[in-house]
PDB file of C-alpha atoms in Angstrom:
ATOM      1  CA  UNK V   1      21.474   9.921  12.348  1.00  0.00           C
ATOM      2  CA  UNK V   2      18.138  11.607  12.092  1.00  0.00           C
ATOM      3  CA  UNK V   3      15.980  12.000  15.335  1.00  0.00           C
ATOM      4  CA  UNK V   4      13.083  13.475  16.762  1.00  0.00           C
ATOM      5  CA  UNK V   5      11.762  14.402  20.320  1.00  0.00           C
ATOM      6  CA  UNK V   6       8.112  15.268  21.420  1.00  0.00           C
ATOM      7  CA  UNK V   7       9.003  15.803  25.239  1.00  0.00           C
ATOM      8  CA  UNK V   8       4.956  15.951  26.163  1.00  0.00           C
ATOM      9  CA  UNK V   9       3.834  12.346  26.279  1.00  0.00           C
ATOM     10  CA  UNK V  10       0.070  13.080  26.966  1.00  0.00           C
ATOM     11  CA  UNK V  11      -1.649  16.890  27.400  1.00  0.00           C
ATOM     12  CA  UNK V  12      -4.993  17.813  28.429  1.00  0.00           C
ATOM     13  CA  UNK V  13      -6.823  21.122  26.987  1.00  0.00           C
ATOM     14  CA  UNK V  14     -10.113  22.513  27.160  1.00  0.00           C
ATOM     15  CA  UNK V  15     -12.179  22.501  23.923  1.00  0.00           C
ATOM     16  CA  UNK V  16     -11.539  26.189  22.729  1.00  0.00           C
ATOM     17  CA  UNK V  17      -8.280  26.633  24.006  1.00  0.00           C
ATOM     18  CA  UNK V  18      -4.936  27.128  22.433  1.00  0.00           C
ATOM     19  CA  UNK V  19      -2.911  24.195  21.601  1.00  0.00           C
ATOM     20  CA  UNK V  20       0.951  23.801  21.007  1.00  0.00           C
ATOM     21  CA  UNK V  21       2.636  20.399  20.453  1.00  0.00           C
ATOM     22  CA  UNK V  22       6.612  20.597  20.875  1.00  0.00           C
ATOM     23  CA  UNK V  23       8.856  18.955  18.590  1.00  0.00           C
ATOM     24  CA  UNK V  24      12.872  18.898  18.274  1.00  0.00           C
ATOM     25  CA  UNK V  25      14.756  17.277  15.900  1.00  0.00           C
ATOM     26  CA  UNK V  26      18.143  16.391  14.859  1.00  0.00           C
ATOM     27  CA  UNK V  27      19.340  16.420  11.073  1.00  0.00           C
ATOM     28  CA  UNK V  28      22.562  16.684   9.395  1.00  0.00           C
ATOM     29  CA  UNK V  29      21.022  19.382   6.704  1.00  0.00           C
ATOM     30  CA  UNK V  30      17.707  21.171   5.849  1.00  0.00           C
ATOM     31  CA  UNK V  31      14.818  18.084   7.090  1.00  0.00           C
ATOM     32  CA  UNK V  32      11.974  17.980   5.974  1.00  0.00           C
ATOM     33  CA  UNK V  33       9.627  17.461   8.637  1.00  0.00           C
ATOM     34  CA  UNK V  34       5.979  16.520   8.834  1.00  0.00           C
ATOM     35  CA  UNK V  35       3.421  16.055  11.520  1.00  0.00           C
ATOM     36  CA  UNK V  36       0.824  12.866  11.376  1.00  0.00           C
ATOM     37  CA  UNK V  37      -2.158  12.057  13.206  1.00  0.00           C
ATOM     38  CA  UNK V  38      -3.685   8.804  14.565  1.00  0.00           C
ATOM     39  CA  UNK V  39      -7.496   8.565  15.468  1.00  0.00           C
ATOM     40  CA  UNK V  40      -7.937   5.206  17.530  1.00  0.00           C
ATOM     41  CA  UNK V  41      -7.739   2.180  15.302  1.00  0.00           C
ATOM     42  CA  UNK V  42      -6.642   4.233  12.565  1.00  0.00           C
ATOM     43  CA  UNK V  43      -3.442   4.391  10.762  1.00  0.00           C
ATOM     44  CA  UNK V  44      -1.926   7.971  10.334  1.00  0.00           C
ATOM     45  CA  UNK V  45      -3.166  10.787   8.692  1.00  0.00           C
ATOM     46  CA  UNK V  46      -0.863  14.060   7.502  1.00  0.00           C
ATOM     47  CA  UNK V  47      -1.532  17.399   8.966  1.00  0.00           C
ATOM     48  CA  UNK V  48       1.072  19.182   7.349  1.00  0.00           C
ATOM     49  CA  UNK V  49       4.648  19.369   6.315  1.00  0.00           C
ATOM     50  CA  UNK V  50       7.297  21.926   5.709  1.00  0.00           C
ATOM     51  CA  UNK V  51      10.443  21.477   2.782  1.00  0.00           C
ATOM     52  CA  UNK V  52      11.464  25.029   2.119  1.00  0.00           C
ATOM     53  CA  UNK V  53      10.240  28.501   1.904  1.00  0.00           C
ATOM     54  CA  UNK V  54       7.456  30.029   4.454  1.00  0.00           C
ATOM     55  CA  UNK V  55       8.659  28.774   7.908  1.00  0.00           C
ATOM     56  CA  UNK V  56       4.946  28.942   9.047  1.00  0.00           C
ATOM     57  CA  UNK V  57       2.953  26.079   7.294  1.00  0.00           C
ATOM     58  CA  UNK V  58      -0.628  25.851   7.356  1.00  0.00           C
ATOM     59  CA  UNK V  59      -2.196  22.531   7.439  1.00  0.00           C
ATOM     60  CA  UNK V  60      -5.515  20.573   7.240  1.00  0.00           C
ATOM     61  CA  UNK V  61      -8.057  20.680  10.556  1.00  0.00           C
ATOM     62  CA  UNK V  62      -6.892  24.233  11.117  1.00  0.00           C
ATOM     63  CA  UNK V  63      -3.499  23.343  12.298  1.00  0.00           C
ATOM     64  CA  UNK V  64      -0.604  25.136  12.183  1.00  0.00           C
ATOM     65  CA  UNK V  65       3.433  24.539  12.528  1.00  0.00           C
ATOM     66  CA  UNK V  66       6.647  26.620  12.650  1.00  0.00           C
ATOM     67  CA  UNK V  67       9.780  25.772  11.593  1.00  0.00           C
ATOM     68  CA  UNK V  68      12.635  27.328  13.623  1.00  0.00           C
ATOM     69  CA  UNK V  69      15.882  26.494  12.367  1.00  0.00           C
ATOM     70  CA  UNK V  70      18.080  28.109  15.343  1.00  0.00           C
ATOM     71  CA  UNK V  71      16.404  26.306  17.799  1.00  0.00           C
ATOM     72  CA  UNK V  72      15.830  22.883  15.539  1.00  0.00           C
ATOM     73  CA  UNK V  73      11.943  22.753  16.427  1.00  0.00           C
ATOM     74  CA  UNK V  74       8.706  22.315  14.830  1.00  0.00           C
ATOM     75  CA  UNK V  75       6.335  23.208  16.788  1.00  0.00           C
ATOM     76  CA  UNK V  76       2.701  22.300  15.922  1.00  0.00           C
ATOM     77  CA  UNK V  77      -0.185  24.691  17.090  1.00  0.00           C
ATOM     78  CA  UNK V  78      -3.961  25.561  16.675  1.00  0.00           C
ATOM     79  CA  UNK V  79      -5.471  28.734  18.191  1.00  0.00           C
ATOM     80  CA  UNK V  80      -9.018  26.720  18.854  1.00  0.00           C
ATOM     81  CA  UNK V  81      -8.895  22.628  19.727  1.00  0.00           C
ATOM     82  CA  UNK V  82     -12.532  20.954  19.086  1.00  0.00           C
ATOM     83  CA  UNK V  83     -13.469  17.800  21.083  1.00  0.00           C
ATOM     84  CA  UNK V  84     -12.430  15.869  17.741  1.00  0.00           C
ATOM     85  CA  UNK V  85      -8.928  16.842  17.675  1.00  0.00           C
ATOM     86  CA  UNK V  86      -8.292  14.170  20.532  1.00  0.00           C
ATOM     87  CA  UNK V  87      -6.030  11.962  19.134  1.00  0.00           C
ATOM     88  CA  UNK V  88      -2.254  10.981  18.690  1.00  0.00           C
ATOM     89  CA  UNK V  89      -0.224  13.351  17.240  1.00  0.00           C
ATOM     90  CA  UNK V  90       3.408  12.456  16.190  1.00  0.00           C
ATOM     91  CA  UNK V  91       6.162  14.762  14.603  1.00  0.00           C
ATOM     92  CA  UNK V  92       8.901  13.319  12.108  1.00  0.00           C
ATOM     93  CA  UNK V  93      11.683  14.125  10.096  1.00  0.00           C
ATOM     94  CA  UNK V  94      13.203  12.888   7.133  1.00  0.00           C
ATOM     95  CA  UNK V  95      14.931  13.039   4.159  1.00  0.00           C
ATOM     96  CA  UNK V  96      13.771  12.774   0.318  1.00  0.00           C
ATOM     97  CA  UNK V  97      16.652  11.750  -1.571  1.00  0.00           C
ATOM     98  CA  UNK V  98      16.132   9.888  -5.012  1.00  0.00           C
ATOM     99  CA  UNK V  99      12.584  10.072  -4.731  1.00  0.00           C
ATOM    100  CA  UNK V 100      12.451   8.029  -1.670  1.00  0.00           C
ATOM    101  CA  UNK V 101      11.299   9.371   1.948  1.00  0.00           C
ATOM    102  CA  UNK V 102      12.558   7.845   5.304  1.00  0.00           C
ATOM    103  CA  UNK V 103      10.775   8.841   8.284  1.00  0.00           C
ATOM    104  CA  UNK V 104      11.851   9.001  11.711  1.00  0.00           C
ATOM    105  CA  UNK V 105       8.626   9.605  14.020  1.00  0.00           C
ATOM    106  CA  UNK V 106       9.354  10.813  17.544  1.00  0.00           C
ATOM    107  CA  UNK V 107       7.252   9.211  20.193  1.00  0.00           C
ATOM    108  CA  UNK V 108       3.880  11.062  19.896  1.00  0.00           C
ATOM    109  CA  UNK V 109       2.033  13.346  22.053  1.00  0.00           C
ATOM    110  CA  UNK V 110      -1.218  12.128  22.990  1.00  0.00           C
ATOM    111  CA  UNK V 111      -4.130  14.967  23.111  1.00  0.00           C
ATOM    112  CA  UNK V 112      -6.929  14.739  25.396  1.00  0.00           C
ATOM    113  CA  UNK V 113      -9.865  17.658  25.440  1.00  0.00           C
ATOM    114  CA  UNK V 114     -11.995  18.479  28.157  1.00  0.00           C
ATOM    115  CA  UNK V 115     -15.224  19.763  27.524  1.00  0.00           C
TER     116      UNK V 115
ATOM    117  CA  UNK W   1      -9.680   6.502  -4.952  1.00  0.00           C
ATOM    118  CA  UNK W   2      -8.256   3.302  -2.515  1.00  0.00           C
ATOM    119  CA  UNK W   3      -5.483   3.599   0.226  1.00  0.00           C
ATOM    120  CA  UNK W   4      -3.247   1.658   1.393  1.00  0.00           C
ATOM    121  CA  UNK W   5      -5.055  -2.024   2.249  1.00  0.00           C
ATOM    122  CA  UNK W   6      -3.857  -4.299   4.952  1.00  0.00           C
ATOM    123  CA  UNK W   7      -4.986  -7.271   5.489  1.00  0.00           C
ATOM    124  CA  UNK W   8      -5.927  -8.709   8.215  1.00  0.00           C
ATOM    125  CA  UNK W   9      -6.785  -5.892  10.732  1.00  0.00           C
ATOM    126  CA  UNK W  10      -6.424  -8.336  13.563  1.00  0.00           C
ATOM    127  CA  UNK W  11      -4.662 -11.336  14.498  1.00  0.00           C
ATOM    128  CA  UNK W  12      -4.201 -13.411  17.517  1.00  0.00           C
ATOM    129  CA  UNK W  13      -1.780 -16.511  17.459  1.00  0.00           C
ATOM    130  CA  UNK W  14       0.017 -18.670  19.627  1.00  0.00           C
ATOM    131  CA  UNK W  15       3.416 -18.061  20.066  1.00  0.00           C
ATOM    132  CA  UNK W  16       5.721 -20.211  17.166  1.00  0.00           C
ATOM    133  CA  UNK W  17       3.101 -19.862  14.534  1.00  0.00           C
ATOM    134  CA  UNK W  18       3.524 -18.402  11.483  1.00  0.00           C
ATOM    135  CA  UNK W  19       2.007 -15.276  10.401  1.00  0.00           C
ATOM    136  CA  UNK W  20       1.494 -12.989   7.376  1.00  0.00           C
ATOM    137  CA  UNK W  21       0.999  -9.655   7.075  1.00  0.00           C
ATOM    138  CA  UNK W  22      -0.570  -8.192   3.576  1.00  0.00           C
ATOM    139  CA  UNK W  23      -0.573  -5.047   2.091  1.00  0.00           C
ATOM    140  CA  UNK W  24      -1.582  -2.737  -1.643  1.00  0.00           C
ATOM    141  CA  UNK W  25      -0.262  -0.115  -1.389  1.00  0.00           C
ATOM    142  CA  UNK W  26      -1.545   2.854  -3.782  1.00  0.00           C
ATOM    143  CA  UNK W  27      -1.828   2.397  -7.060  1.00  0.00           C
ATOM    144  CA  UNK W  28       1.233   4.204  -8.786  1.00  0.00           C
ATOM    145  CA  UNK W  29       3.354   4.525  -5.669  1.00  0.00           C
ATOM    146  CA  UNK W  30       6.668   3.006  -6.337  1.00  0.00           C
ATOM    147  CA  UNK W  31       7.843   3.011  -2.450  1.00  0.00           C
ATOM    148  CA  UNK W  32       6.604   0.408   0.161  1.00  0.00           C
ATOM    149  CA  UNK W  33       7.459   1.009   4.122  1.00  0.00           C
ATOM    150  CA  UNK W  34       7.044  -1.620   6.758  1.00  0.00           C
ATOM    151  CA  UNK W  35       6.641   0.437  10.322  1.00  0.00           C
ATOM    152  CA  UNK W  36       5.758  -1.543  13.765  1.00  0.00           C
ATOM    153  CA  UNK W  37       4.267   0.873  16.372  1.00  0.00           C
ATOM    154  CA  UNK W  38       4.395  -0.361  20.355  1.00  0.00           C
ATOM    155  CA  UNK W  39       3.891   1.631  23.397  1.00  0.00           C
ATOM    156  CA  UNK W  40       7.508   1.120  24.179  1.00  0.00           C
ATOM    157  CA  UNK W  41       9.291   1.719  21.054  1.00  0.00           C
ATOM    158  CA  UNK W  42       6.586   3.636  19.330  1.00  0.00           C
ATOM    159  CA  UNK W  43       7.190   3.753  15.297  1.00  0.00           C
ATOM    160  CA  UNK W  44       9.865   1.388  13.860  1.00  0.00           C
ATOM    161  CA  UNK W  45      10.688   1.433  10.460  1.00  0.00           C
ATOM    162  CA  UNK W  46      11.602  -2.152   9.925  1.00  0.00           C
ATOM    163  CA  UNK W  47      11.605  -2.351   5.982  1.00  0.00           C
ATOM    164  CA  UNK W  48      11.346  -0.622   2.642  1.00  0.00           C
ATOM    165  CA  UNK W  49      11.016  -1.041  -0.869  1.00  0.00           C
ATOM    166  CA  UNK W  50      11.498   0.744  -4.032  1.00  0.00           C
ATOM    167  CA  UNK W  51       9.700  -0.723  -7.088  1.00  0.00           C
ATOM    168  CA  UNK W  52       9.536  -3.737  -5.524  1.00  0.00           C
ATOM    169  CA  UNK W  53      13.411  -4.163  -4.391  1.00  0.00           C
ATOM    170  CA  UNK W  54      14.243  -4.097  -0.765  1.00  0.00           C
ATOM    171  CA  UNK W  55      16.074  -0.997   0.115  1.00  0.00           C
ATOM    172  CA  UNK W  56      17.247  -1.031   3.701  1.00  0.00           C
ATOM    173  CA  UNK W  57      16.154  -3.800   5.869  1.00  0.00           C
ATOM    174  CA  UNK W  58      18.268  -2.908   8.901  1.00  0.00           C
ATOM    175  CA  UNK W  59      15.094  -2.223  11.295  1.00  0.00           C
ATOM    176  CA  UNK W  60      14.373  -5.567  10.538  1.00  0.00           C
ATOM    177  CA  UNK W  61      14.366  -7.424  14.500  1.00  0.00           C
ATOM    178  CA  UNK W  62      15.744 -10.765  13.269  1.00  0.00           C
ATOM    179  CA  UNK W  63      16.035 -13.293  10.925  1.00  0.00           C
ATOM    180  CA  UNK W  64      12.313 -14.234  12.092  1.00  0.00           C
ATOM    181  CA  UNK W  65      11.224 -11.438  10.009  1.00  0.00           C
ATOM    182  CA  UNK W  66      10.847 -11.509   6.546  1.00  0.00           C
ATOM    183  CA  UNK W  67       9.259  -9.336   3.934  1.00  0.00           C
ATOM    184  CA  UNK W  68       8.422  -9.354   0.044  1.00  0.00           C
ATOM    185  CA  UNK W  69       6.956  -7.855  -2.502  1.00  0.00           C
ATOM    186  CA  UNK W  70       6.358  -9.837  -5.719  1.00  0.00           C
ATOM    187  CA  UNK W  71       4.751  -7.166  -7.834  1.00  0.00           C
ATOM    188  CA  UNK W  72       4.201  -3.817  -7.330  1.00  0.00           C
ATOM    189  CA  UNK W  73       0.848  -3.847  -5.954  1.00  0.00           C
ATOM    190  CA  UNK W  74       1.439  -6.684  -2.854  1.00  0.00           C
ATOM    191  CA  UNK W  75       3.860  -6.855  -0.395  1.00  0.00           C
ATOM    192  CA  UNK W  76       3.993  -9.146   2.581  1.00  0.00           C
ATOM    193  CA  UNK W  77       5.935  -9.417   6.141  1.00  0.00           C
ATOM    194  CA  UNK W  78       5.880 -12.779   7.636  1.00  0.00           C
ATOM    195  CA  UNK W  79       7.054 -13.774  11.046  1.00  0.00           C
ATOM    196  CA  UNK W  80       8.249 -17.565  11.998  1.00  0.00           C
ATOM    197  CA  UNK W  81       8.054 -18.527  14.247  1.00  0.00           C
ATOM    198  CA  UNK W  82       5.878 -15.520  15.970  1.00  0.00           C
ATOM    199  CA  UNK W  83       6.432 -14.571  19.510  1.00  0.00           C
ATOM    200  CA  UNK W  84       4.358 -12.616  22.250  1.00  0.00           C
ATOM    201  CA  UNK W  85       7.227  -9.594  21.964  1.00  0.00           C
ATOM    202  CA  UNK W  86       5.919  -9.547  18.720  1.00  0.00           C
ATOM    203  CA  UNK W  87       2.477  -8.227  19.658  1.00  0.00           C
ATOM    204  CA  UNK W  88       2.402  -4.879  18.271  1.00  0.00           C
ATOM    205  CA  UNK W  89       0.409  -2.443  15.695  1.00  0.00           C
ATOM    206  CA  UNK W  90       2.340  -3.253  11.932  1.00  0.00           C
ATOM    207  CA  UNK W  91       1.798  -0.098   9.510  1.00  0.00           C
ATOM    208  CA  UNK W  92       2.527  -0.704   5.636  1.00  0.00           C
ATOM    209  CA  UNK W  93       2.315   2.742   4.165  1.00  0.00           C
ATOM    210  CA  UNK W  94       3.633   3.678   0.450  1.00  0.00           C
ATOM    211  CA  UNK W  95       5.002   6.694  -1.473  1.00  0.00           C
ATOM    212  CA  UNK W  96       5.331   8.064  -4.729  1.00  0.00           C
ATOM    213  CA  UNK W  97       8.601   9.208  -6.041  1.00  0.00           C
ATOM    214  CA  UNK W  98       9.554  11.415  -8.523  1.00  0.00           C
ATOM    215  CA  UNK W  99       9.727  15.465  -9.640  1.00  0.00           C
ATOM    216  CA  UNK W 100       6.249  16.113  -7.563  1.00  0.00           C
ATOM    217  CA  UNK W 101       7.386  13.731  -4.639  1.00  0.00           C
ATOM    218  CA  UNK W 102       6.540  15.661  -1.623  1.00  0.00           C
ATOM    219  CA  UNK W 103       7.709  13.160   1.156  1.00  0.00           C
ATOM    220  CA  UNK W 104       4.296  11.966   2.237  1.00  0.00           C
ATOM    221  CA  UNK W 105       3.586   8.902   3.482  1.00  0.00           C
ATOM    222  CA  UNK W 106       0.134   7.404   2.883  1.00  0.00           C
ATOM    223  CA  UNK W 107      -0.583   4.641   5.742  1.00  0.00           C
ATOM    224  CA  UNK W 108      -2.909   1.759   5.778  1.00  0.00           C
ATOM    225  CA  UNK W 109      -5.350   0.952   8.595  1.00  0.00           C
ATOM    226  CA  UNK W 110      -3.155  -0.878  10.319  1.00  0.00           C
ATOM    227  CA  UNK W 111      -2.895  -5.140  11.649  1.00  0.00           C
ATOM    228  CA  UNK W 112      -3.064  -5.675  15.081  1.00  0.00           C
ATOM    229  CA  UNK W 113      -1.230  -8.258  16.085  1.00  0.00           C
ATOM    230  CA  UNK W 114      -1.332 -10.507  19.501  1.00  0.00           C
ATOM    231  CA  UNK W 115       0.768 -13.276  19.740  1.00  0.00           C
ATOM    232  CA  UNK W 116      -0.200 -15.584  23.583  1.00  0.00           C
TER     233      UNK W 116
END
């Protein structure tokens, strides 16, 4: 079965500082793997995603993730967090077989900037 | 263009009433996903569809829960009776499949629901 670990439950940066979310995950073959984000009250909102190819994607908001197959992570990161990039950010794998997609979200990491 | 609608964005109950849960998803998506998010459990996937036929139901808590989806552009989850575990955030999100199907999944706004 598919899975997927954020092992931060909250972090606190400074606006302007470096961020890096950690995700794991656990597939049988090649995931695909996304990460979402959730703004209070909202529903969730794709940064990014990775199927194949470049392991570095580039997402939207200036965010960035890695895919590292030997050590089954996904890590998301932006060199630069703004006040508005407080929110909940949650990693997830899954698998798009027939034309379906079935997520597995991990937890979520929730970001709090200092200013 | 619309997203995903859910209707209503909050409801409170008392426990062993019934309630439904609405949701359009995008126009032209042909899958449907039911998620429940709680501080404990976080993101469930409890249901999905593909043009309009359940797929796997097995997050599904128990037989209290149901869900359907009569056309392609509505889907409900109903829970009866409702009870105060139930209180949670309930996501309906769709998908579209096909050649250019990149795996996204486009969530609504969300229905918060609080059962006393």
């Amino acid at each position: 079965a598919q899975s997927v670990t954020q092992p931060d439950i909250h972090i606190t940066v400074s606006e302007g500082a470096s961020l890096e979310l950690r995700c794991n995950y656990s597939y049988g073959a090649t995931p695909y793997l996304f990460w979402y984000v959730q703004s209070p009250g909202q529903g969730l909102q794709l940064l990014l995603k990775y199927f194949s190819g470049d392991t570095l994607v580039q997402g939207i908001k200036g965010f960035e993730a890695e895919f590292k197959r030997s050590q089954s992570s996904f890590n998301l990161r932006k060199p630069s967090v703004h006040w508005s990039d407080a929110a909940e950010y949650f990693c997830a794998v899954g698998a798009v077989t027939g034309g379906g997609n079935k997520l597995t979200f991990g937890t979520g990491t929730q970001l709090k900037v200092e200013l | 263009d619309a997203g995903v609608i859910q209707s209503p964005r909050h409801e409170v109950t008392e426990m062993g009433q019934e309630v439904t849960l609405r949701c359009k998803p995008i126009s032209g998506h042909d899958y449907l996903f039911w998620y429940r998010q709680t501080m404990m459990r976080g993101l469930e996937l409890l249901i999905y569809f593909n043009n309009n036929v359940p797929i796997d139901d097995s997050g599904m808590p128990e037989d209290r829960f149901s869900a359907k989806m009569p056309n392609a552009s509505f889907s409900t989850l109903k829970i009866q009776p409702s009870e105060p575990r139930d209180s949670a955030v309930y996501f309906c999100a769709s998908s579209l499949a096909g050649a250019t199907n990149t795996g996204e999944l486009f969530f609504g706004e969300g229905s918060r629901l609080t059962v006393l």
